Amino acid sequence: MEKILNQEKLREWVDMLDDCEVYAPAFADSVWNYARVEAGTDIDLSHTNTIGSVKEFVFPQREVFFRFEKKDGVPVLTATLPDPKPTVVFGVRPCDGRGMPRNDTVFNKEFEDPYYWARRDKLTLVGLACNQPHSPNCFCQSVGGSPHSEDGLDILMTDLGDRFHVKGITVKGVEAMERGRDAFGAVRDGDQAETEKVHDTSRSHPQRPLGNLDAIPEAIRESFDSPLWADMAQHCIGCGICTFLCPTCHCFDINDEVISPTTGEGERVRTWDNCQFPDFTMHTSGHNPRADLGSRLRQRVSHKFLYFVENHKTQQCTGCGRCITECPVGIDIVAVLERVSQS
Amino acid sequence: MVNVEEIRDYAANLLGKGEVKSVLGFRRGSASAFAEPCTITDVGEAASLVWDPTCLNNLTLYLVKDHKQQAAAKTPDNRPVGIVAKGCDSRAIGVLLQENYFKREDVVVIGVSCEGTGVVDPRKLSAKLKGRTASRVSFYGADGINVRVYGEETETVIPAQEVLADRCLECRAAIPTLNDIVFGEAVGAREFDEPFHAAKAAESLSADERWATWEHHFDRCLRCFACRAVCPMCYCPECVVDSTTFVVTLGTSAEEKANRIRWCERSANTSESAVYHLTRAIHLAGRCIDCGECERVCPVNIPLRLLNTKLEKEAFEMFEYQAGHDIEQASLLSSFRDEDPNSFIR
């Protein structure tokens, strides 16, 4: 389904999704991030990449698996499977959209993760094509994506200035568009050509090049023992920014959080974990197989460009560039891959 | 004006004569308009050093890192390290010397005066550019900063005062007082703002208003721990947030495992994040030299500097103490004077 939505009708459409939780990018505290849209308020789609990615809607930083307590000396468990309202997220950039099928694979590979899928099944992603890269660190095309990729999105909107070209991609997406009824107009002569022109122009903007993508896994494999990794991680501070902001990083930790030791009351929770943290691979024996920052940087890059390719035939990186832009010390995954490829 | 060639020559000379094993400085990065830290060990690499208000990092962190690496190395290289240091960075070195973390002869301080300007605050720049990424930032003295935004041909001129870091606007000691050499003119203060003005403004709010503010910020915290990781004063071998030394042996009981001390849960929620940030702030009381790195690196822009400057203000007002200003002085927490106020132990 393809429709035209005039800019001023956007709010009308959003208001008609009133039985859903609607999120859209908002600029607050000097960053763009997704925020709940209250009925009757305008949404601003002039955003760059949001700081957080849409993975947070399906894989929240904290997920309660179940609650436990002791009643008359007997342990009692209470299930906490989420049952969210249908959720629609506006303004999803195509790089983040491409992250979703990768996350789906992970949370469905050997075991269908019920917490993930309870949220995922009710999530509709309304993408917004990039008319130009937002940042000098964008490299979606270098990892097989595009500024108007439909992969992982339910709807793709393209900004044509005074109006949006809106394409329903999945059943969920078409349904969300149908809810907007009269807000939409028909695609007229020239709209299609204009949309294609915008897409062509956006593709022509230069992005960070990655050279021969297919040769990267072998280059990483060969450089496993290279001193390059320690050199490239020399200024790494081992914080979690790169992975926490990544639309595809999905490692987690599970802990019991005891609220009351007397009643044995507490929660088993899953929280994000991070391969750059010192205790990520810490063994209970006290041995840490990835004790230094070089081996941790190698792990992050290898997971995205070697192991994931071996296991799932695709990179686990969509070129959003957040890990580059937000790194406090300038570690740049594109530059890292260039050096590994040339070594 | 600081002549960067002089810094390069000095660094090359230090390395050439073998007086240092490496020089910590800044080079142009591939990732953004801001400079990135570099460690040069070769005379030829000195040519890549840069100096301008995009040199944000406090490189003192890497002295700490080197110290830890040498302590763990089988054959440590204990030759001194050269470091390019702004006024605030030199105070960080001062605190580490006061705390006997390393010795004065372990470091050659290549001081650089900010000449009454300072460094750019990426958060303020982001607010001006509504999140867009600057591809180049150039600086024309006190009049303005020229910013080239990615994907746009035009250059935006922003008055320097509007995008300089708050700490620089308040700075009264832009000259590195602890130094082996200083480049640049001895302009000590910019005096756009009163010292501690943000802390004073925050104090005028009610307790409820203050809590509402911090609740908003702690709720947003991602617990990436970049604020801790970037801080040169956060050098504990083990931090309260990640337990890396709890060793489990065959004799460790389930109870011992369950009851091991966890100061702070991993959950990123208001209470746990508050515990983390307040623990860190209190550990920095009387030690923080206001380099602003914690605030700079925060990906969601939590105003962390405010927490630390509040404690800095307390230290100054109650004990006339300024961290890192005088390395001969005993550190605040390890010293006592008869005239110290003692209301807290009544």
XYZ file of C-alpha atoms in Angstrom:
689
model
C 0.000 0.000 0.000
C 1.339 3.407 -0.951
C -0.212 6.700 0.101
C 0.571 10.360 0.391
C 0.360 12.114 3.748
C 0.525 15.886 3.858
C 2.832 17.176 6.597
C -0.034 18.774 8.502
C -2.013 15.503 8.453
C 0.680 13.624 10.357
C -0.798 14.563 13.701
C -4.263 13.469 12.520
C -2.880 10.014 11.761
C -1.034 9.812 15.085
C -4.183 10.825 16.967
C -6.113 8.019 15.281
C -3.715 5.483 16.768
C -5.214 6.272 20.162
C -5.425 2.696 21.414
C -1.670 2.307 20.900
C 1.292 3.651 22.745
C 2.928 5.994 20.264
C 6.577 6.980 20.434
C 8.490 9.458 18.323
C 11.858 11.180 18.491
C 12.035 14.238 20.733
C 14.943 16.584 21.374
C 15.497 16.918 25.121
C 18.607 17.265 27.282
C 20.505 18.059 24.054
C 19.871 14.619 22.537
C 17.279 13.071 20.289
C 15.609 10.121 21.922
C 12.291 8.317 21.608
C 9.605 9.736 23.852
C 5.978 8.913 24.454
C 3.655 10.994 22.285
C 0.696 12.393 24.186
C -2.562 12.702 22.277
C -2.954 15.985 20.458
C 0.724 16.921 20.407
C 2.823 17.411 17.308
C 5.745 15.194 16.484
C 8.977 16.502 15.060
C 10.605 14.280 12.454
C 13.578 16.554 11.773
C 15.680 14.259 13.925
C 19.119 12.873 13.378
C 19.695 9.380 14.716
C 18.162 8.994 18.151
C 20.702 8.268 20.872
C 18.915 5.081 21.928
C 17.874 2.590 19.267
C 14.568 0.773 18.754
C 16.021 -2.376 20.309
C 14.952 -0.828 23.634
C 11.305 -1.465 22.728
C 11.812 -5.222 22.465
C 14.839 -5.740 24.661
C 14.530 -3.249 27.518
C 17.590 -2.571 29.614
C 15.828 -4.204 32.566
C 13.380 -7.096 32.153
C 11.843 -8.914 35.121
C 11.663 -12.664 34.408
C 9.656 -13.562 37.502
C 9.118 -12.564 41.115
C 9.892 -14.825 44.046
C 9.070 -14.850 47.709
C 8.732 -17.281 50.586
C 5.217 -17.865 51.943
C 5.041 -20.076 55.052
C 8.476 -21.354 54.217
C 7.490 -22.333 50.680
C 9.011 -20.553 47.689
C 6.377 -18.961 45.462
C 7.121 -17.796 41.935
C 4.998 -15.286 40.031
C 5.250 -15.018 36.260
C 5.875 -11.558 34.814
C 5.519 -12.075 31.070
C 4.930 -8.637 29.555
C 1.581 -7.864 27.963
C 2.179 -4.457 26.403
C -0.326 -2.353 24.547
C 0.255 -2.255 20.798
C 3.106 0.171 20.287
C 3.884 2.291 17.242
C 7.265 3.950 16.897
C 7.626 6.818 14.432
C 10.780 8.118 12.841
C 12.776 4.891 12.868
C 15.830 5.347 10.673
C 16.453 2.539 8.168
C 19.712 1.508 9.883
C 17.792 0.859 13.096
C 15.089 -0.921 11.134
C 17.719 -3.268 9.719
C 18.786 -4.048 13.265
C 15.458 -5.666 14.028
C 15.616 -8.773 11.793
C 19.074 -9.394 13.233
C 17.734 -9.177 16.777
C 14.775 -11.385 15.793
C 17.225 -14.066 14.663
C 19.092 -13.955 17.953
C 15.984 -14.170 20.098
C 14.511 -16.950 17.969
C 17.526 -19.027 17.023
C 17.509 -21.925 19.439
C 14.857 -20.722 21.795
C 11.960 -18.378 21.253
C 12.423 -15.717 23.891
C 8.885 -15.069 25.190
C 9.761 -11.717 26.747
C 11.235 -10.405 23.515
C 8.421 -11.705 21.345
C 5.645 -10.497 23.659
C 6.890 -6.999 22.912
C 7.986 -7.584 19.317
C 4.639 -8.980 18.170
C 2.887 -5.803 19.241
C 5.444 -3.385 17.839
C 4.961 -1.468 14.606
C 7.955 0.392 13.240
C 7.254 3.431 11.089
C 10.500 4.164 9.297
C 11.659 7.472 7.907
C 14.079 7.368 4.980
C 17.154 9.551 5.334
C 17.280 12.242 2.654
C 20.930 12.646 3.484
C 23.255 11.106 6.057
C 22.900 12.835 9.433
C 26.448 12.352 10.430
C 29.894 12.013 8.881
C 29.955 8.613 10.603
C 27.026 7.052 8.728
C 27.958 3.937 6.752
C 24.719 2.042 6.116
C 25.519 1.529 2.421
C 28.911 0.075 3.229
C 27.230 -2.763 5.144
C 24.633 -3.561 2.492
C 21.896 -1.208 3.651
C 20.566 1.986 2.192
C 19.144 5.295 3.420
C 15.700 4.005 2.432
C 16.015 0.323 3.302
C 12.691 -1.319 4.136
C 14.303 -4.232 5.944
C 12.744 -4.670 9.394
C 10.303 -1.784 9.005
C 6.518 -2.059 8.819
C 6.098 1.274 7.075
C 8.581 3.466 5.229
C 7.921 7.193 5.038
C 9.875 9.423 2.686
C 9.962 13.146 3.307
C 9.072 15.006 0.108
C 9.146 18.456 1.701
C 5.479 19.376 2.084
C 4.287 15.767 2.198
C 5.373 12.229 2.967
C 5.289 9.271 0.649
C 4.107 6.453 2.942
C 4.547 2.805 2.016
C 3.013 -0.026 4.013
C 5.420 -2.958 3.939
C 3.979 -5.544 6.324
C 0.451 -6.505 7.345
C 0.967 -4.644 10.637
C 2.110 -1.595 8.714
C -0.835 -1.624 6.293
C -3.214 -1.956 9.246
C -1.660 1.058 10.962
C -2.082 3.048 7.749
C -5.701 1.948 7.389
C -6.355 3.327 10.843
C -5.364 6.748 9.535
C -8.208 6.652 6.975
C -8.827 10.128 5.508
C -5.544 11.540 6.720
C -3.973 9.898 3.681
C -4.366 10.844 0.066
C -3.783 8.824 -3.077
C -0.406 8.702 -4.759
C -0.644 10.959 -7.808
C 1.349 11.272 -10.987
C 4.848 12.358 -10.204
C 4.830 11.353 -6.520
C 6.464 8.033 -7.299
C 9.109 9.651 -9.477
C 9.801 12.279 -6.832
C 10.185 9.613 -4.149
C 12.633 7.717 -6.301
C 14.538 10.902 -6.982
C 14.846 11.608 -3.238
C 16.067 8.037 -2.714
C 18.589 8.310 -5.544
C 19.923 11.595 -4.185
C 20.226 10.193 -0.677
C 22.204 7.229 -2.019
C 24.589 9.531 -3.834
C 25.815 11.247 -0.653
C 29.241 9.987 0.307
C 29.446 7.670 3.304
C 32.293 6.064 5.184
C 33.593 3.303 2.874
C 34.407 -0.191 4.127
C 36.266 -1.558 1.138
C 35.584 -5.188 0.375
C 32.937 -6.257 2.892
C 33.216 -9.929 1.920
C 36.934 -10.005 2.690
C 36.538 -8.641 6.217
C 35.745 -11.923 8.049
C 38.928 -13.526 6.756
C 40.966 -10.433 7.589
C 39.679 -10.506 11.176
C 40.321 -14.248 11.452
C 43.899 -13.801 10.290
C 44.572 -10.913 12.640
C 43.276 -12.673 15.747
C 46.685 -12.660 17.430
C 47.797 -9.348 15.978
C 49.197 -6.622 18.257
C 46.965 -4.250 16.267
C 44.074 -4.818 18.655
C 46.008 -3.651 21.691
C 47.252 -0.680 19.701
C 43.772 0.301 18.520
C 42.348 -0.105 22.033
C 45.190 1.898 23.582
C 42.884 4.762 24.505
C 39.725 2.715 25.049
C 38.291 3.384 28.495
C 36.200 0.203 28.632
C 32.880 1.992 29.053
C 29.719 0.549 27.604
C 28.624 3.343 25.298
C 29.390 1.575 22.006
C 27.358 -1.518 22.778
C 24.561 0.041 24.798
C 23.711 2.437 21.982
C 24.145 -0.190 19.258
C 20.875 -1.279 17.587
C 22.051 -4.911 17.439
C 24.144 -5.553 20.566
C 22.078 -7.868 22.707
C 24.278 -9.406 25.410
C 22.655 -9.649 28.808
C 23.231 -10.672 32.375
C 20.754 -12.349 34.729
C 20.696 -11.581 38.448
C 18.445 -12.165 41.419
C 17.651 -8.871 43.048
C 16.538 -9.504 46.600
C 14.153 -6.848 47.902
C 13.709 -8.334 51.395
C 16.070 -10.972 52.820
C 13.544 -11.817 55.586
C 10.667 -12.685 53.274
C 12.994 -13.876 50.528
C 11.180 -11.489 48.256
C 12.825 -10.420 45.062
C 12.993 -10.507 41.297
C 15.014 -12.345 38.734
C 16.026 -9.718 36.219
C 17.725 -9.601 32.872
C 19.815 -6.488 32.285
C 21.981 -5.384 29.395
C 25.567 -6.491 29.672
C 28.552 -5.354 27.744
C 31.590 -7.104 26.298
C 33.720 -4.059 27.107
C 33.176 -4.341 30.865
C 35.928 -5.978 32.957
C 33.594 -8.553 34.536
C 31.861 -9.614 31.310
C 33.967 -12.736 30.819
C 35.099 -13.013 34.406
C 35.121 -16.647 35.466
C 34.132 -17.648 38.972
C 37.651 -19.023 39.381
C 39.080 -15.529 39.121
C 40.458 -16.106 35.611
C 39.455 -13.600 32.957
C 40.057 -14.780 29.381
C 39.531 -11.259 28.044
C 41.312 -9.275 30.713
C 42.683 -6.552 28.437
C 40.916 -3.911 26.377
C 42.490 -5.056 23.111
C 40.883 -8.477 23.351
C 37.581 -6.855 24.238
C 37.681 -4.541 21.228
C 38.541 -7.571 19.080
C 35.534 -9.386 20.521
C 33.117 -6.571 19.692
C 34.374 -6.221 16.149
C 34.640 -9.989 15.599
C 31.136 -10.587 16.870
C 29.735 -8.096 14.391
C 31.857 -8.838 11.344
C 33.031 -12.428 11.752
C 31.058 -14.639 14.148
C 27.657 -13.250 13.186
C 28.523 -13.646 9.513
C 29.568 -17.267 10.147
C 26.391 -18.011 12.082
C 23.788 -15.934 10.293
C 25.290 -14.995 6.908
C 25.066 -11.292 7.576
C 26.912 -8.584 9.487
C 25.635 -7.655 12.904
C 26.215 -3.996 12.122
C 23.885 -1.691 10.240
C 26.179 1.294 9.895
C 24.280 3.694 12.157
C 27.583 5.150 13.329
C 26.533 5.695 16.954
C 29.486 3.761 18.365
C 31.814 6.076 16.436
C 30.111 9.386 17.160
C 29.567 8.703 20.840
C 32.912 7.106 21.702
C 34.543 9.387 24.271
C 38.022 8.715 22.896
C 37.446 8.516 19.153
C 37.534 4.746 18.560
C 36.099 4.324 15.094
C 34.883 0.900 13.967
C 35.284 1.826 10.288
C 38.897 2.856 10.848
C 39.441 -0.317 12.899
C 38.154 -2.492 10.034
C 40.280 -0.581 7.534
C 43.420 -1.226 9.573
C 42.578 -4.887 10.095
C 41.884 -5.291 6.374
C 45.167 -3.680 5.412
C 47.319 -5.549 7.921
C 48.359 32.007 20.672
C 49.811 28.625 21.437
C 52.136 27.615 18.651
C 51.527 23.913 18.138
C 54.906 23.587 16.409
C 56.578 24.373 19.730
C 54.652 21.576 21.442
C 55.610 19.158 18.646
C 59.269 20.158 18.863
C 59.305 19.818 22.615
C 57.676 16.371 22.463
C 60.029 15.232 19.707
C 62.981 16.451 21.724
C 61.843 14.593 24.858
C 61.436 11.397 22.877
C 64.657 11.925 20.926
C 66.700 12.313 24.090
C 64.975 9.317 25.653
C 63.750 11.396 28.581
C 60.295 9.894 28.296
C 59.011 6.581 26.998
C 55.951 8.208 25.431
C 54.083 11.471 25.107
C 50.347 11.701 25.640
C 48.764 14.322 23.438
C 46.033 15.009 20.919
C 45.729 14.264 17.223
C 42.975 14.845 14.683
C 40.532 11.999 14.867
C 38.712 10.189 12.085
C 35.457 10.114 14.018
C 34.394 13.688 14.663
C 35.339 17.329 14.758
C 36.953 16.779 18.117
C 40.567 15.826 18.630
C 41.323 12.371 19.997
C 43.933 11.211 22.494
C 47.153 9.730 21.162
C 50.248 8.188 22.676
C 53.365 8.813 20.648
C 56.539 6.863 21.168
C 58.408 7.880 18.045
C 59.974 11.252 17.223
C 58.348 11.244 13.791
C 54.867 10.929 15.273
C 55.218 14.256 17.102
C 54.193 16.003 13.880
C 50.678 14.638 14.290
C 50.087 16.464 17.585
C 47.407 19.149 17.542
C 46.268 21.796 19.976
C 42.985 23.729 19.878
C 39.715 24.019 21.852
C 38.579 20.637 20.514
C 41.228 18.943 22.676
C 38.665 18.011 25.266
C 40.041 14.940 27.020
C 41.816 14.951 30.332
C 44.791 12.786 29.375
C 45.762 12.258 33.011
C 43.537 9.195 32.825
C 46.198 7.519 30.703
C 48.893 8.151 33.302
C 46.725 6.116 35.664
C 46.244 3.451 33.010
C 49.973 3.260 32.350
C 50.684 3.068 36.074
C 48.311 0.108 36.409
C 49.796 -1.633 33.385
C 53.360 -1.226 34.661
C 52.332 -2.486 38.101
C 50.969 -5.655 36.481
C 53.812 -6.111 33.988
C 56.520 -8.744 34.500
C 59.128 -6.354 33.149
C 57.748 -2.890 33.831
C 58.953 0.132 31.874
C 59.114 2.789 34.555
C 60.508 5.594 32.417
C 58.542 8.846 32.747
C 55.609 9.703 30.516
C 55.175 13.119 28.906
C 51.713 14.592 28.935
C 50.088 17.586 27.275
C 48.067 19.162 30.074
C 45.627 22.036 30.385
C 45.243 23.842 33.728
C 42.541 21.471 34.948
C 44.459 18.407 33.738
C 47.546 19.513 35.650
C 45.434 19.728 38.801
C 44.378 16.122 38.224
C 48.057 15.178 38.167
C 48.415 17.225 41.362
C 45.747 15.225 43.175
C 47.344 11.946 42.107
C 50.697 13.202 43.441
C 49.096 14.301 46.715
C 47.629 10.823 47.008
C 51.031 9.271 46.233
C 49.554 7.453 43.248
C 52.788 8.023 41.340
C 55.844 10.221 41.801
C 56.625 13.633 40.349
C 59.588 12.221 38.439
C 57.292 9.721 36.700
C 55.700 12.468 34.632
C 56.857 15.324 32.413
C 54.080 17.903 32.294
C 53.924 19.750 28.980
C 51.617 22.495 30.179
C 49.423 24.383 27.758
C 47.623 27.541 28.757
C 44.022 27.772 27.651
C 44.796 31.497 27.419
C 41.508 32.443 28.966
C 39.441 30.536 26.442
C 38.994 26.871 27.189
C 37.410 23.952 25.383
C 34.155 23.457 23.543
C 31.285 21.720 25.309
C 29.897 19.125 22.866
C 26.563 19.167 24.668
C 26.124 22.904 24.146
C 27.161 22.494 20.528
C 24.647 19.687 20.118
C 21.910 21.881 21.584
C 22.790 24.646 19.111
C 22.844 22.254 16.173
C 19.797 20.296 17.339
C 21.678 17.040 17.440
C 23.498 17.399 14.124
C 27.122 16.385 14.081
C 29.691 19.091 13.516
C 32.267 17.970 10.983
C 34.672 20.759 11.828
C 35.025 23.200 14.656
C 37.432 26.081 14.349
C 38.072 28.765 16.863
C 38.705 32.438 16.300
C 39.877 33.791 19.608
C 37.264 35.272 21.854
C 34.915 36.343 19.075
C 33.419 33.121 17.973
C 33.609 29.548 16.984
C 33.044 28.556 13.401
C 31.243 25.287 12.995
C 30.884 23.327 9.795
C 28.002 20.935 10.099
C 28.019 17.653 8.265
C 26.148 17.727 5.010
C 25.951 21.511 4.891
C 28.121 23.875 2.952
C 27.760 26.840 5.231
C 29.734 27.613 8.326
C 27.894 28.682 11.435
C 29.508 31.262 13.679
C 28.585 30.823 17.309
C 29.829 33.203 20.023
C 32.489 31.313 21.944
C 30.842 31.995 25.270
C 27.759 30.082 24.177
C 29.564 26.844 23.453
C 32.542 26.871 25.786
C 32.373 24.401 28.650
C 30.881 25.839 31.832
C 33.999 25.026 33.796
C 36.064 27.077 31.352
C 33.735 30.044 31.764
C 34.282 29.833 35.525
C 37.962 28.940 35.375
C 40.364 31.077 37.363
C 43.451 28.967 36.762
C 43.828 28.209 33.073
C 47.599 28.033 33.511
C 48.922 24.613 34.464
C 50.567 25.474 37.767
C 52.154 22.042 37.955
C 54.396 21.909 34.906
C 57.807 21.325 33.444
C 57.145 23.857 30.700
C 54.152 25.959 29.684
C 53.184 26.975 26.173
C 50.891 29.911 25.585
C 50.236 33.185 27.315
C 49.643 33.373 31.035
C 45.986 34.323 30.897
C 44.561 32.809 34.027
C 40.872 33.565 34.023
C 37.983 34.195 31.711
C 35.516 35.257 34.380
C 32.319 35.004 32.407
C 30.719 33.274 35.337
C 31.134 33.160 39.071
C 32.762 29.984 40.371
C 30.166 27.402 41.476
C 27.367 29.401 39.879
C 25.516 26.268 38.740
C 25.772 24.730 42.206
C 24.549 27.975 43.769
C 21.606 28.109 41.373
C 20.727 24.512 42.203
C 20.876 25.240 45.934
C 18.222 27.905 45.539
C 15.712 25.242 44.486
C 13.578 23.389 46.999
C 14.460 19.833 48.002
C 11.460 18.559 46.018
C 12.530 20.441 42.920
C 16.064 19.153 43.234
C 14.887 15.597 43.649
C 12.568 15.909 40.652
C 15.543 17.022 38.572
C 17.782 14.204 39.686
C 15.053 11.620 39.463
C 14.618 12.631 35.810
C 18.344 12.259 35.212
C 18.878 9.025 37.156
C 15.932 7.513 35.300
C 17.706 8.215 32.037
C 21.079 6.819 33.099
C 22.176 3.904 30.911
C 24.725 2.696 33.421
C 27.383 2.543 30.728
C 29.777 3.748 33.441
C 31.618 5.983 30.976
C 31.648 8.719 33.670
C 33.601 6.421 35.943
C 35.763 4.977 33.209
C 36.929 8.389 32.006
C 37.691 9.843 35.451
C 41.394 9.897 36.421
C 40.392 9.889 40.088
C 38.360 6.688 39.718
C 41.426 4.492 39.923
C 40.256 1.881 42.421
C 41.367 -1.592 41.304
C 37.815 -2.746 41.866
C 34.781 -0.518 41.623
C 31.617 -1.039 43.639
C 29.675 -1.522 40.420
C 31.556 -4.507 39.062
C 32.749 -7.194 41.326
C 35.759 -8.783 39.681
C 37.503 -10.244 42.706
C 34.851 -12.454 44.243
C 36.516 -15.787 43.653
C 34.444 -18.912 43.880
C 36.250 -22.035 45.012
C 35.038 -25.566 45.702
C 34.523 -24.486 49.296
C 32.346 -21.432 48.532
C 28.831 -22.114 49.769
C 25.648 -21.137 47.999
C 24.938 -18.797 50.878
C 28.282 -17.042 50.508
C 27.628 -16.594 46.812
C 24.119 -15.280 47.424
C 25.254 -12.980 50.214
C 28.342 -11.568 48.541
C 28.345 -7.824 48.849
C 26.675 -6.052 45.989
C 26.577 -2.352 46.680
C 24.595 -1.642 43.628
C 22.428 -3.852 41.413
C 22.892 -3.905 37.662
C 19.388 -2.676 37.043
C 19.288 0.736 35.470
C 16.496 2.153 37.584
C 16.177 5.296 39.661
C 17.322 3.920 43.002
C 20.267 1.852 41.742
C 21.481 4.601 39.432
C 21.166 7.109 42.275
C 23.293 4.848 44.488
C 25.913 4.599 41.753
C 26.129 8.346 41.051
C 26.031 9.408 44.691
C 28.675 6.843 45.637
C 30.902 8.178 42.882
C 30.295 11.802 43.838
C 31.145 11.143 47.485
C 34.295 9.257 46.514
C 35.333 12.372 44.607
C 34.646 14.837 47.403
C 37.733 16.980 47.881
C 39.401 15.198 44.945
C 37.463 16.341 41.893
C 39.370 18.994 39.941
C 36.468 19.855 37.664
C 37.790 18.644 34.329
C 34.193 17.923 33.366
C 35.040 14.644 31.645
C 32.213 12.730 33.364
C 29.683 15.154 31.988
C 31.289 15.340 28.554
C 31.207 11.607 27.919
C 27.653 10.969 29.136
C 25.734 9.797 26.055
C 22.426 11.024 27.470
C 23.820 14.284 28.848
C 23.257 13.923 32.561
C 24.680 17.095 34.186
C 27.107 15.142 36.370
C 29.432 18.067 36.893
C 26.767 19.661 39.067
C 27.011 16.855 41.621
C 30.759 17.193 41.828
C 30.929 20.985 41.885
C 28.470 20.992 44.779
C 30.974 18.951 46.806
C 33.843 21.067 45.494
C 31.972 24.105 46.790
C 31.494 22.477 50.198
C 35.210 21.695 50.389
C 36.062 25.270 49.460
C 33.606 26.973 51.776
C 34.156 24.742 54.799
C 37.857 23.967 54.523
C 39.202 26.536 52.022
C 40.351 23.539 50.074
C 40.781 23.365 46.306
C 41.762 19.988 44.960
C 45.018 19.799 43.050
C 46.052 23.431 43.528
C 48.914 22.717 45.897
C 50.672 19.380 45.882
C 52.482 20.181 49.136
C 49.129 20.348 50.899
C 47.788 17.185 52.530
C 44.658 15.873 50.832
C 41.371 17.054 52.300
C 40.224 13.719 53.628
C 43.546 12.838 55.217
C 44.141 16.079 57.073
C 42.782 17.948 60.061
C 43.269 21.489 61.260
C 42.194 22.893 64.635
C 40.109 25.543 62.935
C 38.181 23.049 60.793
C 34.446 23.272 61.401
C 33.391 20.269 63.417
C 29.617 20.496 63.358
C 29.432 17.146 61.597
C 30.805 15.186 64.580
C 28.749 16.787 67.307
